[in-house]
Amino acid sequence: MVLDKQDYELLIHTKCQCFYEEQQHRFEHHKGNIKNINKKGMFNWVDNDLTALFVYHYYKNKKYKPVLLWDLASEEWCIFTNQNWNKYMNTSKKRIINETNN
């Protein structure tokens, strides 16, 4: 089985701009280099252990410098990536506008 980017995006239920610096206490580090986490990156939450590993390794292969974290507040897996949050949001907005105009 081969999964593409859209398949992996479906596995992620929530994305947001990274806020690790403000709330470090709420995360347990499990995989990846914690030094990769920065404010410009994004958090990606998933529902279960297997999905977390799939998404983590997908981003690792794409060179997004992922960090696998357990979120103590939501009790869910969170994968940090160095994808630029602002660029991601601008791209998403353009896609949504194009889809509604067609």
N, CA, C and O atoms as a printed pandas DataFrame, in Angstrom:
     atom_number atom_name residue_name chain_id  residue_number  x_coord  y_coord  z_coord
0              1         N          MET        A               1    0.838   -1.171    0.000
1              2        CA          MET        A               1    0.000    0.000    0.000
2              3         C          MET        A               1    0.888    1.242    0.000
3              4         O          MET        A               1    1.856    1.333    0.756
4              5         N          VAL        A               2    0.546    2.176   -0.847
5              6        CA          VAL        A               2    1.269    3.440   -0.927
6              7         C          VAL        A               2    0.293    4.565   -0.612
7              8         O          VAL        A               2   -0.774    4.669   -1.216
8              9         N          LEU        A               3    0.675    5.398    0.340
9             10        CA          LEU        A               3   -0.153    6.540    0.710
10            11         C          LEU        A               3    0.467    7.820    0.160
11            12         O          LEU        A               3    1.689    7.965    0.142
12            13         N          ASP        A               4   -0.372    8.743   -0.286
13            14        CA          ASP        A               4    0.136   10.025   -0.774
14            15         C          ASP        A               4   -0.133   11.122    0.251
15            16         O          ASP        A               4   -0.671   10.858    1.327
16            17         N          LYS        A               5    0.240   12.340   -0.083
17            18        CA          LYS        A               5    0.115   13.467    0.848
18            19         C          LYS        A               5   -1.330   13.645    1.327
19            20         O          LYS        A               5   -1.561   13.877    2.513
20            21         N          GLN        A               6   -2.291   13.540    0.427
21            22        CA          GLN        A               6   -3.693   13.704    0.804
22            23         C          GLN        A               6   -4.137   12.629    1.791
23            24         O          GLN        A               6   -4.919   12.906    2.700
24            25         N          ASP        A               7   -3.639   11.398    1.616
25            26        CA          ASP        A               7   -3.965   10.318    2.555
26            27         C          ASP        A               7   -3.456   10.650    3.951
27            28         O          ASP        A               7   -4.171   10.475    4.938
28            29         N          TYR        A               8   -2.216   11.131    4.028
29            30        CA          TYR        A               8   -1.655   11.490    5.327
30            31         C          TYR        A               8   -2.375   12.674    5.947
31            32         O          TYR        A               8   -2.559   12.718    7.163
32            33         N          GLU        A               9   -2.783   13.634    5.129
33            34        CA          GLU        A               9   -3.518   14.785    5.641
34            35         C          GLU        A               9   -4.836   14.350    6.285
35            36         O          GLU        A               9   -5.283   14.959    7.257
36            37         N          LEU        A              10   -5.454   13.307    5.751
37            38        CA          LEU        A              10   -6.706   12.801    6.325
38            39         C          LEU        A              10   -6.510   12.180    7.702
39            40         O          LEU        A              10   -7.453   12.112    8.490
40            41         N          LEU        A              11   -5.302   11.730    7.998
41            42        CA          LEU        A              11   -5.015   11.111    9.292
42            43         C          LEU        A              11   -4.867   12.149   10.407
43            44         O          LEU        A              11   -4.928   11.808   11.589
44            45         N          ILE        A              12   -4.677   13.396   10.035
45            46        CA          ILE        A              12   -4.467   14.483   11.005
46            47         C          ILE        A              12   -5.802   15.169   11.251
47            48         O          ILE        A              12   -6.443   15.635   10.309
48            49         N          HIS        A              13   -6.228   15.235   12.520
49            50        CA          HIS        A              13   -7.529   15.856   12.787
50            51         C          HIS        A              13   -7.434   17.330   13.152
51            52         O          HIS        A              13   -8.424   18.051   13.028
52            53         N          THR        A              14   -6.265   17.802   13.600
53            54        CA          THR        A              14   -6.127   19.210   13.967
54            55         C          THR        A              14   -4.721   19.691   13.647
55            56         O          THR        A              14   -3.743   18.984   13.893
56            57         N          LYS        A              15   -4.624   20.897   13.099
57            58        CA          LYS        A              15   -3.336   21.542   12.828
58            59         C          LYS        A              15   -3.389   22.941   13.433
59            60         O          LYS        A              15   -4.441   23.579   13.460
60            61         N          CYS        A              16   -2.246   23.405   13.915
61            62        CA          CYS        A              16   -2.176   24.785   14.388
62            63         C          CYS        A              16   -0.719   25.227   14.438
63            64         O          CYS        A              16    0.203   24.419   14.329
64            65         N          GLN        A              17   -0.541   26.525   14.606
65            66        CA          GLN        A              17    0.807   27.067   14.738
66            67         C          GLN        A              17    1.417   26.557   16.043
67            68         O          GLN        A              17    0.720   26.406   17.046
68            69         N          CYS        A              18    2.695   26.299   16.020
69            70        CA          CYS        A              18    3.407   25.779   17.181
70            71         C          CYS        A              18    3.356   26.759   18.356
71            72         O          CYS        A              18    3.591   27.955   18.182
72            73         N          PHE        A              19    3.050   26.251   19.544
73            74        CA          PHE        A              19    3.060   27.057   20.759
74            75         C          PHE        A              19    3.876   26.360   21.854
75            76         O          PHE        A              19    3.623   26.547   23.044
76            77         N          TYR        A              20    4.843   25.566   21.440
77            78        CA          TYR        A              20    5.650   24.771   22.370
78            79         C          TYR        A              20    6.364   25.646   23.407
79            80         O          TYR        A              20    6.384   25.306   24.590
80            81         N          GLU        A              21    6.942   26.752   22.980
81            82        CA          GLU        A              21    7.696   27.612   23.911
82            83         C          GLU        A              21    6.827   28.106   25.062
83            84         O          GLU        A              21    7.304   28.233   26.190
84            85         N          GLU        A              22    5.565   28.382   24.785
85            86        CA          GLU        A              22    4.669   28.903   25.817
86            87         C          GLU        A              22    4.141   27.808   26.747
87            88         O          GLU        A              22    3.785   28.095   27.889
88            89         N          GLN        A              23    4.086   26.540   26.270
89            90        CA          GLN        A              23    3.473   25.478   27.062
90            91         C          GLN        A              23    4.292   24.181   27.049
91            92         O          GLN        A              23    3.732   23.097   26.890
92            93         N          GLN        A              24    5.589   24.289   27.212
93            94        CA          GLN        A              24    6.460   23.107   27.181
94            95         C          GLN        A              24    6.036   22.036   28.172
95            96         O          GLN        A              24    6.160   20.844   27.893
96            97         N          HIS        A              25    5.541   22.452   29.317
97            98        CA          HIS        A              25    5.175   21.530   30.384
98            99         C          HIS        A              25    4.073   20.540   29.982
99           100         O          HIS        A              25    3.921   19.499   30.621
100          101         N          ARG        A              26    3.317   20.848   28.952
101          102        CA          ARG        A              26    2.194   19.993   28.588
102          103         C          ARG        A              26    2.586   18.872   27.622
103          104         O          ARG        A              26    1.745   18.043   27.274
104          105         N          PHE        A              27    3.856   18.834   27.180
105          106        CA          PHE        A              27    4.287   17.854   26.183
106          107         C          PHE        A              27    5.385   16.931   26.707
107          108         O          PHE        A              27    6.311   17.365   27.393
108          109         N          GLU        A              28    5.256   15.648   26.367
109          110        CA          GLU        A              28    6.317   14.665   26.609
110          111         C          GLU        A              28    6.977   14.353   25.268
111          112         O          GLU        A              28    6.287   14.068   24.289
112          113         N          HIS        A              29    8.289   14.406   25.218
113          114        CA          HIS        A              29    9.044   14.141   23.998
114          115         C          HIS        A              29    9.228   12.630   23.816
115          116         O          HIS        A              29    9.585   11.933   24.765
116          117         N          HIS        A              30    8.982   12.114   22.581
117          118        CA          HIS        A              30    9.141   10.691   22.301
118          119         C          HIS        A              30   10.099   10.390   21.160
119          120         O          HIS        A              30   10.867    9.433   21.261
120          121         N          LYS        A              31   10.088   11.155   20.089
121          122        CA          LYS        A              31   10.977   10.917   18.943
122          123         C          LYS        A              31   11.340   12.240   18.293
123          124         O          LYS        A              31   10.605   13.222   18.399
124          125         N          GLY        A              32   12.488   12.253   17.616
125          126        CA          GLY        A              32   12.930   13.443   16.898
126          127         C          GLY        A              32   13.741   14.364   17.794
127          128         O          GLY        A              32   13.769   14.210   19.015
128          129         N          ASN        A              33   14.388   15.308   17.169
129          130        CA          ASN        A              33   15.252   16.249   17.883
130          131         C          ASN        A              33   14.420   17.417   18.403
131          132         O          ASN        A              33   13.889   18.206   17.621
132          133         N          ILE        A              34   14.311   17.521   19.708
133          134        CA          ILE        A              34   13.511   18.564   20.350
134          135         C          ILE        A              34   13.980   19.966   19.949
135          136         O          ILE        A              34   13.201   20.918   19.994
136          137         N          LYS        A              35   15.256   20.093   19.555
137          138        CA          LYS        A              35   15.795   21.388   19.140
138          139         C          LYS        A              35   15.207   21.860   17.814
139          140         O          LYS        A              35   15.356   23.029   17.460
140          141         N          ASN        A              36   14.544   20.978   17.079
141          142        CA          ASN        A              36   13.918   21.358   15.809
142          143         C          ASN        A              36   12.653   22.187   16.003
143          144         O          ASN        A              36   12.199   22.851   15.071
144          145         N          ILE        A              37   12.082   22.153   17.201
145          146        CA          ILE        A              37   10.820   22.856   17.431
146          147         C          ILE        A              37   11.049   24.368   17.435
147          148         O          ILE        A              37   11.941   24.881   18.112
148          149         N          ASN        A              38   10.214   25.067   16.655
149          150        CA          ASN        A              38   10.294   26.530   16.591
150          151         C          ASN        A              38    8.905   27.128   16.369
151          152         O          ASN        A              38    7.980   26.420   15.968
152          153         N          LYS        A              39    8.759   28.406   16.623
153          154        CA          LYS        A              39    7.466   29.090   16.546
154          155         C          LYS        A              39    6.862   29.116   15.147
155          156         O          LYS        A              39    5.641   29.179   15.007
156          157         N          LYS        A              40    7.686   29.070   14.123
157          158        CA          LYS        A              40    7.176   29.166   12.752
158          159         C          LYS        A              40    6.574   27.853   12.257
159          160         O          LYS        A              40    5.839   27.834   11.270
160          161         N          GLY        A              41    6.890   26.755   12.947
161          162        CA          GLY        A              41    6.410   25.444   12.535
162          163         C          GLY        A              41    4.962   25.211   12.917
163          164         O          GLY        A              41    4.250   26.125   13.334
164          165         N          MET        A              42    4.536   23.932   12.759
165          166        CA          MET        A              42    3.145   23.614   13.073
166          167         C          MET        A              42    3.017   22.319   13.857
167          168         O          MET        A              42    3.869   21.434   13.788
168          169         N          PHE        A              43    1.935   22.240   14.594
169          170        CA          PHE        A              43    1.550   21.037   15.312
170          171         C          PHE        A              43    0.483   20.311   14.513
171          172         O          PHE        A              43   -0.376   20.935   13.891
172          173         N          ASN        A              44    0.546   18.976   14.537
173          174        CA          ASN        A              44   -0.427   18.123   13.860
174          175         C          ASN        A              44   -0.880   17.061   14.859
175          176         O          ASN        A              44   -0.071   16.241   15.293
176          177         N          TRP        A              45   -2.164   17.062   15.229
177          178        CA          TRP        A              45   -2.668   16.084   16.192
178          179         C          TRP        A              45   -3.334   14.916   15.483
179          180         O          TRP        A              45   -4.025   15.082   14.478
180          181         N          VAL        A              46   -3.106   13.727   16.036
181          182        CA          VAL        A              46   -3.685   12.498   15.495
182          183         C          VAL        A              46   -4.336   11.711   16.631
183          184         O          VAL        A              46   -4.120   12.000   17.808
184          185         N          ASP        A              47   -5.139   10.708   16.256
185          186        CA          ASP        A              47   -5.969   10.007   17.227
186          187         C          ASP        A              47   -5.331    8.838   17.962
187          188         O          ASP        A              47   -5.734    8.530   19.084
188          189         N          ASN        A              48   -4.337    8.176   17.355
189          190        CA          ASN        A              48   -3.846    6.957   18.005
190          191         C          ASN        A              48   -2.365    6.712   17.725
191          192         O          ASN        A              48   -1.743    7.409   16.923
192          193         N          ASP        A              49   -1.822    5.712   18.402
193          194        CA          ASP        A              49   -0.388    5.406   18.321
194          195         C          ASP        A              49    0.066    5.071   16.902
195          196         O          ASP        A              49    1.079    5.589   16.433
196          197         N          LEU        A              50   -0.674    4.216   16.230
197          198        CA          LEU        A              50   -0.276    3.790   14.889
198          199         C          LEU        A              50   -0.283    4.966   13.913
199          200         O          LEU        A              50    0.641    5.125   13.115
200          201         N          THR        A              51   -1.312    5.771   13.982
201          202        CA          THR        A              51   -1.385    6.955   13.120
202          203         C          THR        A              51   -0.231    7.905   13.414
203          204         O          THR        A              51    0.361    8.471   12.496
204          205         N          ALA        A              52    0.085    8.078   14.683
205          206        CA          ALA        A              52    1.194    8.958   15.062
206          207         C          ALA        A              52    2.502    8.484   14.425
207          208         O          ALA        A              52    3.271    9.292   13.904
208          209         N          LEU        A              53    2.751    7.184   14.469
209          210        CA          LEU        A              53    3.982    6.651   13.867
210          211         C          LEU        A              53    3.984    6.798   12.355
211          212         O          LEU        A              53    5.007    7.153   11.769
212          213         N          PHE        A              54    2.856    6.531   11.716
213          214        CA          PHE        A              54    2.760    6.699   10.256
214          215         C          PHE        A              54    3.059    8.145    9.865
215          216         O          PHE        A              54    3.877    8.399    8.982
216          217         N          VAL        A              55    2.394    9.083   10.524
217          218        CA          VAL        A              55    2.550   10.497   10.182
218          219         C          VAL        A              55    3.964   10.976   10.504
219          220         O          VAL        A              55    4.566   11.702    9.713
220          221         N          TYR        A              56    4.495   10.578   11.654
221          222        CA          TYR        A              56    5.862   10.956   12.028
222          223         C          TYR        A              56    6.861   10.511   10.956
223          224         O          TYR        A              56    7.698   11.301   10.522
224          225         N          HIS        A              57    6.773    9.252   10.532
225          226        CA          HIS        A              57    7.732    8.737    9.545
226          227         C          HIS        A              57    7.501    9.333    8.153
227          228         O          HIS        A              57    8.451    9.506    7.389
228          229         N          TYR        A              58    6.258    9.643    7.825
229          230        CA          TYR        A              58    5.985   10.320    6.553
230          231         C          TYR        A              58    6.714   11.670    6.521
231          232         O          TYR        A              58    7.414   11.991    5.561
232          233         N          TYR        A              59    6.532   12.446    7.589
233          234        CA          TYR        A              59    7.184   13.757    7.645
234          235         C          TYR        A              59    8.703   13.629    7.722
235          236         O          TYR        A              59    9.424   14.469    7.184
236          237         N          LYS        A              60    9.179   12.610    8.372
237          238        CA          LYS        A              60   10.633   12.386    8.447
238          239         C          LYS        A              60   11.199   12.120    7.054
239          240         O          LYS        A              60   12.252   12.649    6.699
240          241         N          ASN        A              61   10.505   11.308    6.272
241          242        CA          ASN        A              61   10.942   11.018    4.900
242          243         C          ASN        A              61   10.860   12.246    4.002
243          244         O          ASN        A              61   11.609   12.362    3.032
244          245         N          LYS        A              62    9.947   13.164    4.325
245          246        CA          LYS        A              62    9.810   14.405    3.557
246          247         C          LYS        A              62   10.753   15.498    4.056
247          248         O          LYS        A              62   10.748   16.610    3.529
248          249         N          LYS        A              63   11.561   15.188    5.067
249          250        CA          LYS        A              63   12.563   16.113    5.620
250          251         C          LYS        A              63   11.936   17.339    6.291
251          252         O          LYS        A              63   12.472   18.444    6.209
252          253         N          TYR        A              64   10.789   17.125    6.958
253          254        CA          TYR        A              64   10.134   18.192    7.704
254          255         C          TYR        A              64   10.578   18.242    9.162
255          256         O          TYR        A              64    9.958   18.930    9.973
256          257         N          LYS        A              65   11.634   17.531    9.499
257          258        CA          LYS        A              65   12.211   17.528   10.853
258          259         C          LYS        A              65   11.142   17.344   11.942
259          260         O          LYS        A              65   11.010   18.186   12.830
260          261         N          PRO        A              66   10.380   16.239   11.871
261          262        CA          PRO        A              66    9.303   16.050   12.835
262          263         C          PRO        A              66    9.798   15.736   14.239
263          264         O          PRO        A              66   10.896   15.217   14.438
264          265         N          VAL        A              67    8.959   16.065   15.194
265          266        CA          VAL        A              67    9.192   15.717   16.598
266          267         C          VAL        A              67    7.874   15.135   17.108
267          268         O          VAL        A              67    6.830   15.785   17.049
268          269         N          LEU        A              68    7.938   13.913   17.603
269          270        CA          LEU        A              68    6.747   13.238   18.117
270          271         C          LEU        A              68    6.599   13.546   19.602
271          272         O          LEU        A              68    7.490   13.272   20.407
272          273         N          LEU        A              69    5.450   14.122   19.941
273          274        CA          LEU        A              69    5.176   14.544   21.313
274          275         C          LEU        A              69    3.864   13.938   21.790
275          276         O          LEU        A              69    2.940   13.737   21.002
276          277         N          TRP        A              70    3.788   13.650   23.086
277          278        CA          TRP        A              70    2.521   13.274   23.699
278          279         C          TRP        A              70    1.993   14.518   24.396
279          280         O          TRP        A              70    2.679   15.112   25.228
280          281         N          ASP        A              71    0.773   14.906   24.053
281          282        CA          ASP        A              71    0.150   16.090   24.625
282          283         C          ASP        A              71   -0.610   15.674   25.884
283          284         O          ASP        A              71   -1.645   15.013   25.797
284          285         N          LEU        A              72   -0.100   16.060   27.044
285          286        CA          LEU        A              72   -0.714   15.698   28.315
286          287         C          LEU        A              72   -2.072   16.362   28.514
287          288         O          LEU        A              72   -2.919   15.822   29.226
288          289         N          ALA        A              73   -2.293   17.516   27.903
289          290        CA          ALA        A              73   -3.559   18.236   28.054
290          291         C          ALA        A              73   -4.693   17.553   27.291
291          292         O          ALA        A              73   -5.787   17.376   27.827
292          293         N          SER        A              74   -4.435   17.173   26.052
293          294        CA          SER        A              74   -5.489   16.549   25.235
294          295         C          SER        A              74   -5.415   15.028   25.263
295          296         O          SER        A              74   -6.334   14.341   24.818
296          297         N          GLU        A              75   -4.301   14.506   25.797
297          298        CA          GLU        A              75   -4.033   13.057   25.820
298          299         C          GLU        A              75   -4.083   12.474   24.414
299          300         O          GLU        A              75   -4.730   11.459   24.156
300          301         N          GLU        A              76   -3.374   13.155   23.515
301          302        CA          GLU        A              76   -3.269   12.724   22.128
302          303         C          GLU        A              76   -1.841   12.930   21.646
303          304         O          GLU        A              76   -1.068   13.671   22.254
304          305         N          TRP        A              77   -1.503   12.268   20.549
305          306        CA          TRP        A              77   -0.203   12.447   19.920
306          307         C          TRP        A              77   -0.207   13.731   19.114
307          308         O          TRP        A              77   -1.196   14.088   18.475
308          309         N          CYS        A              78    0.913   14.409   19.161
309          310        CA          CYS        A              78    1.114   15.653   18.421
310          311         C          CYS        A              78    2.455   15.535   17.696
311          312         O          CYS        A              78    3.466   15.192   18.309
312          313         N          ILE        A              79    2.462   15.814   16.411
313          314        CA          ILE        A              79    3.696   15.773   15.631
314          315         C          ILE        A              79    4.024   17.193   15.189
315          316         O          ILE        A              79    3.283   17.804   14.419
316          317         N          PHE        A              80    5.151   17.711   15.689
317          318        CA          PHE        A              80    5.637   19.006   15.227
318          319         C          PHE        A              80    6.315   18.796   13.881
319          320         O          PHE        A              80    6.993   17.789   13.679
320          321         N          THR        A              81    6.139   19.741   12.955
321          322        CA          THR        A              81    6.922   19.760   11.716
322          323         C          THR        A              81    7.425   21.185   11.496
323          324         O          THR        A              81    6.860   22.151   12.009
324          325         N          ASN        A              82    8.498   21.286   10.723
325          326        CA          ASN        A              82    9.037   22.618   10.432
326          327         C          ASN        A              82    8.347   23.264    9.230
327          328         O          ASN        A              82    8.862   24.234    8.675
328          329         N          GLN        A              83    7.193   22.742    8.823
329          330        CA          GLN        A              83    6.403   23.396    7.786
330          331         C          GLN        A              83    6.018   24.779    8.310
331          332         O          GLN        A              83    5.633   24.920    9.471
332          333         N          ASN        A              84    6.120   25.783    7.468
333          334        CA          ASN        A              84    5.797   27.140    7.880
334          335         C          ASN        A              84    4.282   27.302    7.989
335          336         O          ASN        A              84    3.561   27.163    7.001
336          337         N          TRP        A              85    3.811   27.596    9.195
337          338        CA          TRP        A              85    2.373   27.710    9.462
338          339         C          TRP        A              85    1.715   28.783    8.591
339          340         O          TRP        A              85    0.663   28.533    8.003
340          341         N          ASN        A              86    2.317   29.968    8.499
341          342        CA          ASN        A              86    1.724   31.063    7.715
342          343         C          ASN        A              86    1.630   30.700    6.238
343          344         O          ASN        A              86    0.619   30.978    5.593
344          345         N          LYS        A              87    2.667   30.088    5.704
345          346        CA          LYS        A              87    2.645   29.665    4.299
346          347         C          LYS        A              87    1.562   28.601    4.088
347          348         O          LYS        A              87    0.841   28.640    3.091
348          349         N          TYR        A              88    1.451   27.672    5.004
349          350        CA          TYR        A              88    0.419   26.629    4.922
350          351         C          TYR        A              88   -0.976   27.248    4.906
351          352         O          TYR        A              88   -1.817   26.866    4.092
352          353         N          MET        A              89   -1.222   28.199    5.797
353          354        CA          MET        A              89   -2.543   28.836    5.864
354          355         C          MET        A              89   -2.852   29.627    4.599
355          356         O          MET        A              89   -3.978   29.581    4.104
356          357         N          ASN        A              90   -1.877   30.348    4.072
357          358        CA          ASN        A              90   -2.103   31.102    2.833
358          359         C          ASN        A              90   -2.421   30.177    1.673
359          360         O          ASN        A              90   -3.297   30.478    0.863
360          361         N          THR        A              91   -1.727   29.065    1.584
361          362        CA          THR        A              91   -1.982   28.075    0.532
362          363         C          THR        A              91   -3.373   27.482    0.698
363          364         O          THR        A              91   -4.096   27.316   -0.285
364          365         N          SER        A              92   -3.755   27.163    1.927
365          366        CA          SER        A              92   -5.076   26.587    2.197
366          367         C          SER        A              92   -6.190   27.553    1.833
367          368         O          SER        A              92   -7.196   27.146    1.252
368          369         N          LYS        A              93   -6.022   28.830    2.167
369          370        CA          LYS        A              93   -7.036   29.833    1.851
370          371         C          LYS        A              93   -7.227   29.952    0.343
371          372         O          LYS        A              93   -8.359   30.028   -0.135
372          373         N          LYS        A              94   -6.127   29.967   -0.406
373          374        CA          LYS        A              94   -6.215   30.070   -1.868
374          375         C          LYS        A              94   -6.931   28.861   -2.450
375          376         O          LYS        A              94   -7.733   28.998   -3.373
376          377         N          ARG        A              95   -6.646   27.673   -1.915
377          378        CA          ARG        A              95   -7.287   26.443   -2.403
378          379         C          ARG        A              95   -8.783   26.488   -2.149
379          380         O          ARG        A              95   -9.569   26.117   -3.021
380          381         N          ILE        A              96   -9.188   26.935   -0.971
381          382        CA          ILE        A              96  -10.607   27.005   -0.615
382          383         C          ILE        A              96  -11.330   28.008   -1.507
383          384         O          ILE        A              96  -12.443   27.741   -1.961
384          385         N          ILE        A              97  -10.713   29.156   -1.762
385          386        CA          ILE        A              97  -11.314   30.161   -2.639
386          387         C          ILE        A              97  -11.497   29.605   -4.044
387          388         O          ILE        A              97  -12.549   29.796   -4.655
388          389         N          ASN        A              98  -10.486   28.923   -4.560
389          390        CA          ASN        A              98  -10.579   28.325   -5.895
390          391         C          ASN        A              98  -11.660   27.274   -5.961
391          392         O          ASN        A              98  -12.371   27.189   -6.962
392          393         N          GLU        A              99  -11.808   26.464   -4.917
393          394        CA          GLU        A              99  -12.820   25.410   -4.917
394          395         C          GLU        A              99  -14.230   26.010   -4.874
395          396         O          GLU        A              99  -15.137   25.475   -5.510
396          397         N          THR        A             100  -14.428   27.087   -4.152
397          398        CA          THR        A             100  -15.756   27.696   -4.072
398          399         C          THR        A             100  -16.100   28.453   -5.345
399          400         O          THR        A             100  -17.279   28.607   -5.666
400          401         N          ASN        A             101  -15.109   28.923   -6.068
401          402        CA          ASN        A             101  -15.378   29.641   -7.329
402          403         C          ASN        A             101  -15.635   28.699   -8.495
403          404         O          ASN        A             101  -16.142   29.127   -9.532
404          405         N          ASN        A             102  -15.302   27.447   -8.347
405          406        CA          ASN        A             102  -15.510   26.474   -9.451
406          407         C          ASN        A             102  -16.783   25.715   -9.308
407          408         O          ASN        A             102  -17.095   24.870  -10.147
